[in-house]
Tab-separated table of C-alpha atoms in Angstrom:
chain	number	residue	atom	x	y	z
A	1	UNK	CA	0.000	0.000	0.000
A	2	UNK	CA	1.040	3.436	-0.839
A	3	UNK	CA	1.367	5.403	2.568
A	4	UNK	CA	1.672	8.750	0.866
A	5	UNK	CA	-2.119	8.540	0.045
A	6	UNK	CA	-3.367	8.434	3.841
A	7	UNK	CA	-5.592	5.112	3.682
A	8	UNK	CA	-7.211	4.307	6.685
A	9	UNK	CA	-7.544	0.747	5.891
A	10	UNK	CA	-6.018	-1.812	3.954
A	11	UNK	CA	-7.046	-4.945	2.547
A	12	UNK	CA	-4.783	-7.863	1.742
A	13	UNK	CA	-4.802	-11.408	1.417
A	14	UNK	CA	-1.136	-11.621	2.710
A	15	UNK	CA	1.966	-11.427	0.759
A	16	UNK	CA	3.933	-8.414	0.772
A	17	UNK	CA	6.548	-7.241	2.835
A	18	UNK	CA	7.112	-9.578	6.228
A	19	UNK	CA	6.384	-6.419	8.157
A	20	UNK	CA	3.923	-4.838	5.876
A	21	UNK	CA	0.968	-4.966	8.034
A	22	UNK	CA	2.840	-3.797	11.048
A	23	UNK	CA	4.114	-0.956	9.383
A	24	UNK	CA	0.727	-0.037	8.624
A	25	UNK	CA	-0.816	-0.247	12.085
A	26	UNK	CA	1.961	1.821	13.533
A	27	UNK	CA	0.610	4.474	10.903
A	28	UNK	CA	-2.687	3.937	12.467
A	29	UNK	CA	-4.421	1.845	9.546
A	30	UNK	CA	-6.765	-0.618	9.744
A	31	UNK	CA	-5.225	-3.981	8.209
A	32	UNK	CA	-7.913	-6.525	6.651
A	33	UNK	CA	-6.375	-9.892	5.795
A	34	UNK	CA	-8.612	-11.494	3.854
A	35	UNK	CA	-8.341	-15.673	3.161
A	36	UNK	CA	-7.413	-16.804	0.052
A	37	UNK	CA	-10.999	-18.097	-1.458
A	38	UNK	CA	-11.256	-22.075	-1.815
A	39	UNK	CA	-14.474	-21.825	-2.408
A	40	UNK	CA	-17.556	-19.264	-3.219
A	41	UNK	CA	-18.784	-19.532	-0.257
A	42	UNK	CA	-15.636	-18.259	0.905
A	43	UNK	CA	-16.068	-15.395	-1.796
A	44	UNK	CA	-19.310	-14.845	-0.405
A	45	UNK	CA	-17.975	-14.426	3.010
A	46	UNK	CA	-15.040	-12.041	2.040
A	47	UNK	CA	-17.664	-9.562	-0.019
A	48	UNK	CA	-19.345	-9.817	3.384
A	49	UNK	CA	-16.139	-8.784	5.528
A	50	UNK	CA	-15.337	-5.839	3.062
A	51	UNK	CA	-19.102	-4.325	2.856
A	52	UNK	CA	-18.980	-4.671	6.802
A	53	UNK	CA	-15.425	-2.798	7.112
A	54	UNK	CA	-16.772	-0.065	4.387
A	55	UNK	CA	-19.975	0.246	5.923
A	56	UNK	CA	-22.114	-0.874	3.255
A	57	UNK	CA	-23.178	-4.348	3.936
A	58	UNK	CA	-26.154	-3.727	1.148
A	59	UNK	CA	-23.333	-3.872	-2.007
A	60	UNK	CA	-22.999	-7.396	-0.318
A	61	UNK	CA	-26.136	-8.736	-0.117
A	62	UNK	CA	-26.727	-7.267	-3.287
A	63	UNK	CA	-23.447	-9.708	-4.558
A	64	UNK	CA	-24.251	-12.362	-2.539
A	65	UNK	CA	-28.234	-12.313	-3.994
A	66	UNK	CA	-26.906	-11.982	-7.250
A	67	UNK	CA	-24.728	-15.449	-7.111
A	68	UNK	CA	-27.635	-17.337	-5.129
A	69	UNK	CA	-29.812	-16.563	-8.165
A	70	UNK	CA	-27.273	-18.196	-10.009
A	71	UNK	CA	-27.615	-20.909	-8.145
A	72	UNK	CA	-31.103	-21.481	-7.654
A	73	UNK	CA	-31.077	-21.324	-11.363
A	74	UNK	CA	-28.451	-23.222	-12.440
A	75	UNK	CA	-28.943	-24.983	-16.019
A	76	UNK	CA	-29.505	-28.875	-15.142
A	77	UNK	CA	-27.509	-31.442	-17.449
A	78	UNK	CA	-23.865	-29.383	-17.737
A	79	UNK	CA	-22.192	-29.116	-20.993
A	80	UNK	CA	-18.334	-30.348	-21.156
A	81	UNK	CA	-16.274	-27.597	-21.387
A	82	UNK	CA	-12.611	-27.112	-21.532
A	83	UNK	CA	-11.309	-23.396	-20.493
A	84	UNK	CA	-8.255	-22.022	-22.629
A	85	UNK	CA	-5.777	-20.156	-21.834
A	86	UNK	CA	-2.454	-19.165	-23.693
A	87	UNK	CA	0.028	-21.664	-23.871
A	88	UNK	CA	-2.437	-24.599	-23.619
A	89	UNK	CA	-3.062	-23.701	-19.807
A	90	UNK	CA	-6.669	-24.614	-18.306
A	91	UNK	CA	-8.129	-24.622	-15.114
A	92	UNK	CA	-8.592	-27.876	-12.726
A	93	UNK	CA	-11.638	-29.882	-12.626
A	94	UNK	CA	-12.514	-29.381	-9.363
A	95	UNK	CA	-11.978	-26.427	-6.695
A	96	UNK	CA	-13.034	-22.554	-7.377
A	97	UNK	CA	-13.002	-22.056	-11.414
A	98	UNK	CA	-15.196	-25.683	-11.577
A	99	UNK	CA	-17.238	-23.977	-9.233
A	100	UNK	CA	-18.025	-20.654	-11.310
A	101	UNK	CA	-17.747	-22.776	-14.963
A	102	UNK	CA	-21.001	-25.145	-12.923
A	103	UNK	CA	-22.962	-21.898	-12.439
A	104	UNK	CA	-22.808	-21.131	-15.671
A	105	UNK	CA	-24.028	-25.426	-16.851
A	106	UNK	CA	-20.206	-26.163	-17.645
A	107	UNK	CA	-18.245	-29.069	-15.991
A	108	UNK	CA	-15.114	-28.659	-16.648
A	109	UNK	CA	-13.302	-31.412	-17.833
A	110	UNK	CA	-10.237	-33.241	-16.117
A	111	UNK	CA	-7.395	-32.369	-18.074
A	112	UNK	CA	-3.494	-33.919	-17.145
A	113	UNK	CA	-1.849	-31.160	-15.900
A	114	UNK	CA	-4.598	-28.418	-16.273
A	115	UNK	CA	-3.179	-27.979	-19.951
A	116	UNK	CA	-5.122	-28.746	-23.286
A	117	UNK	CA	-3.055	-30.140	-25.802
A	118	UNK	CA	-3.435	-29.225	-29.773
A	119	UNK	CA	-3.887	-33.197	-30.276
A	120	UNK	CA	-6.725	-32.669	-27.499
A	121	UNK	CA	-8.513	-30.325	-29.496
A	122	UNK	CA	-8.463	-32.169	-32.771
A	123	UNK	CA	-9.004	-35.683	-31.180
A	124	UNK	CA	-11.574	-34.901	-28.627
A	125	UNK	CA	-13.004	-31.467	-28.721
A	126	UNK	CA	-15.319	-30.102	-26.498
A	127	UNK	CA	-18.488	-29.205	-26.842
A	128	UNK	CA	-18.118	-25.672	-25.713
A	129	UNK	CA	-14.225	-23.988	-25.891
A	130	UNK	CA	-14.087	-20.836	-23.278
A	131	UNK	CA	-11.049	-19.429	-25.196
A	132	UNK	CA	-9.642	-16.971	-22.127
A	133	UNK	CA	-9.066	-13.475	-24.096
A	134	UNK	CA	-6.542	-12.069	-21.887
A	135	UNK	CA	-3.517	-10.529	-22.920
A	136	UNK	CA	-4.792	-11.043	-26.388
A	137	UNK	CA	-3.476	-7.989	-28.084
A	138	UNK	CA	0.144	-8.990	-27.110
A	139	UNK	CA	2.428	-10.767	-28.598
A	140	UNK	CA	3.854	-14.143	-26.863
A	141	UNK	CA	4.774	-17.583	-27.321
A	142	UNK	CA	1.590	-18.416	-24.640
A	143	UNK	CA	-0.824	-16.423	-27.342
A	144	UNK	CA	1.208	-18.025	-30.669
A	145	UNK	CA	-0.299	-21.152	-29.377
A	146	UNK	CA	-3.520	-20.074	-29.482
A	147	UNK	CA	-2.617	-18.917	-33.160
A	148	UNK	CA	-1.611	-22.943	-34.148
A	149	UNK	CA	-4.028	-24.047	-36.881
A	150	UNK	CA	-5.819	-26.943	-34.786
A	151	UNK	CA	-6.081	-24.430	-32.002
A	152	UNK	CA	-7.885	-22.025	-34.546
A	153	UNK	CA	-10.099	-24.838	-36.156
A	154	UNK	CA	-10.819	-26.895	-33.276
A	155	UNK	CA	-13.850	-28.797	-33.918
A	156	UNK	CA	-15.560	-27.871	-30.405
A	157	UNK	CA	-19.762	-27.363	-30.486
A	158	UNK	CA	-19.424	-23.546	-29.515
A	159	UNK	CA	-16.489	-21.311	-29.230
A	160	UNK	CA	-16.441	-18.611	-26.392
A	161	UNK	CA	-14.219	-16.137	-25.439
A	162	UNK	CA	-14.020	-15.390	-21.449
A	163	UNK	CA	-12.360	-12.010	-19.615
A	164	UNK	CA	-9.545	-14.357	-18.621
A	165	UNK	CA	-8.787	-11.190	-16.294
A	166	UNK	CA	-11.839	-12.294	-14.223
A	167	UNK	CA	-10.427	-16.040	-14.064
A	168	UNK	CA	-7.091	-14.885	-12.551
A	169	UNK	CA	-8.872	-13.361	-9.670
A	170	UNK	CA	-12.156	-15.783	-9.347
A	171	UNK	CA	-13.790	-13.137	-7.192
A	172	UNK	CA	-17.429	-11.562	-7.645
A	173	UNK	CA	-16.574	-10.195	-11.258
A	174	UNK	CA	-17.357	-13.735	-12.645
A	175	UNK	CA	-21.155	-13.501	-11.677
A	176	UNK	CA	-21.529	-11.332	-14.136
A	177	UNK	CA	-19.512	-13.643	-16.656
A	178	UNK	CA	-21.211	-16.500	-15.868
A	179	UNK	CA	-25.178	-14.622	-16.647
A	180	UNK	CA	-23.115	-13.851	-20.020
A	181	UNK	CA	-22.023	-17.352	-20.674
A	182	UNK	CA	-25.446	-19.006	-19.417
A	183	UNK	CA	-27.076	-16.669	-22.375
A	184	UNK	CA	-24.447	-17.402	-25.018
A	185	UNK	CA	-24.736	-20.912	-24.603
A	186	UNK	CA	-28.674	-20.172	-24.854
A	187	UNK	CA	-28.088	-18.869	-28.218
């Protein structure tokens, strides 16, 4: 945190500087350490700690009511799925991303390593591809591969591309994403 703008609190979810967080108290700010989120329920809980420390615990129940919709309304029968990312990376099967991707009627599929392979794609597609569209503009080797010919004309059922920004953090900006995916794959 930057002590030259005068926060009076500070929200973290550890990290940083071994004495970080007594630094800041010594400068008379509030110090929030937030857990890491497993699960959303453990989202749900953190959205719950910040609105309570800013004094607006209506923005939370307003998140929170927002994701139990979701829920309540989640499509029946999921379609498999495999989530792209540059380089071949995916996301695991199980945990927080599986999570979001079930809100939305995905199951993610098991993958060895969390990667998708180009031989993956032309062997065994998926029925719906969430190609992650972050960093897209730039030029790597991790985006190249998404260039490769079989990665371009993969044979999956639907091709999607996904804010990978919001799949990095896995926090209350994929609600959203997900009501966008749930009426893409409506389409």
């Amino acid at each position: 945190a930057d002590a030259g703008l005068k926060p009076d609190l500070i929200l973290t979810m550890g990290g940083g500087a071994r004495d970080q967080a007594s630094i800041a108290r010594r400068l008379g700010i509030r110090v929030v350490d937030l857990p890491y989120p497993q699960t959303i329920p453990d989202i749900e809980a953190s959205v719950s700690r910040v609105a309570a420390e800013l004094g607006q615990p209506a923005r939370a129940k307003a998140i929170i009511g927002q994701i139990e919709r979701l829920r309540r309304t989640t499509p029946r029968g999921a379609l498999d799925p495999m989530w792209l990312g540059g380089g071949g990376r995916s996301l695991p099967a199980t945990g927080l991303a599986a999570e979001w991707m079930r809100l939305a009627g995905l199951r993610q599929r098991q993958l060895r390593g969390d990667r998708v392979t180009l031989e993956q794609l032309l062997v065994s597609p998926p029925q719906v591809l969430l190609r992650s569209d972050y960093r897209a503009g730039e030029y790597s080797g991790e985006q190249r591969w998404l260039n490769h010919p079989l990665a371009q004309r993969t044979r999956a059922g639907k091709t999607l591309a996904t804010d990978g920004r919001r799949w990095t953090c896995m926090g209350p900006s994929l609600v959203p994403e997900m009501a966008r995916l749930r009426r893409e794959l409506a389409r």
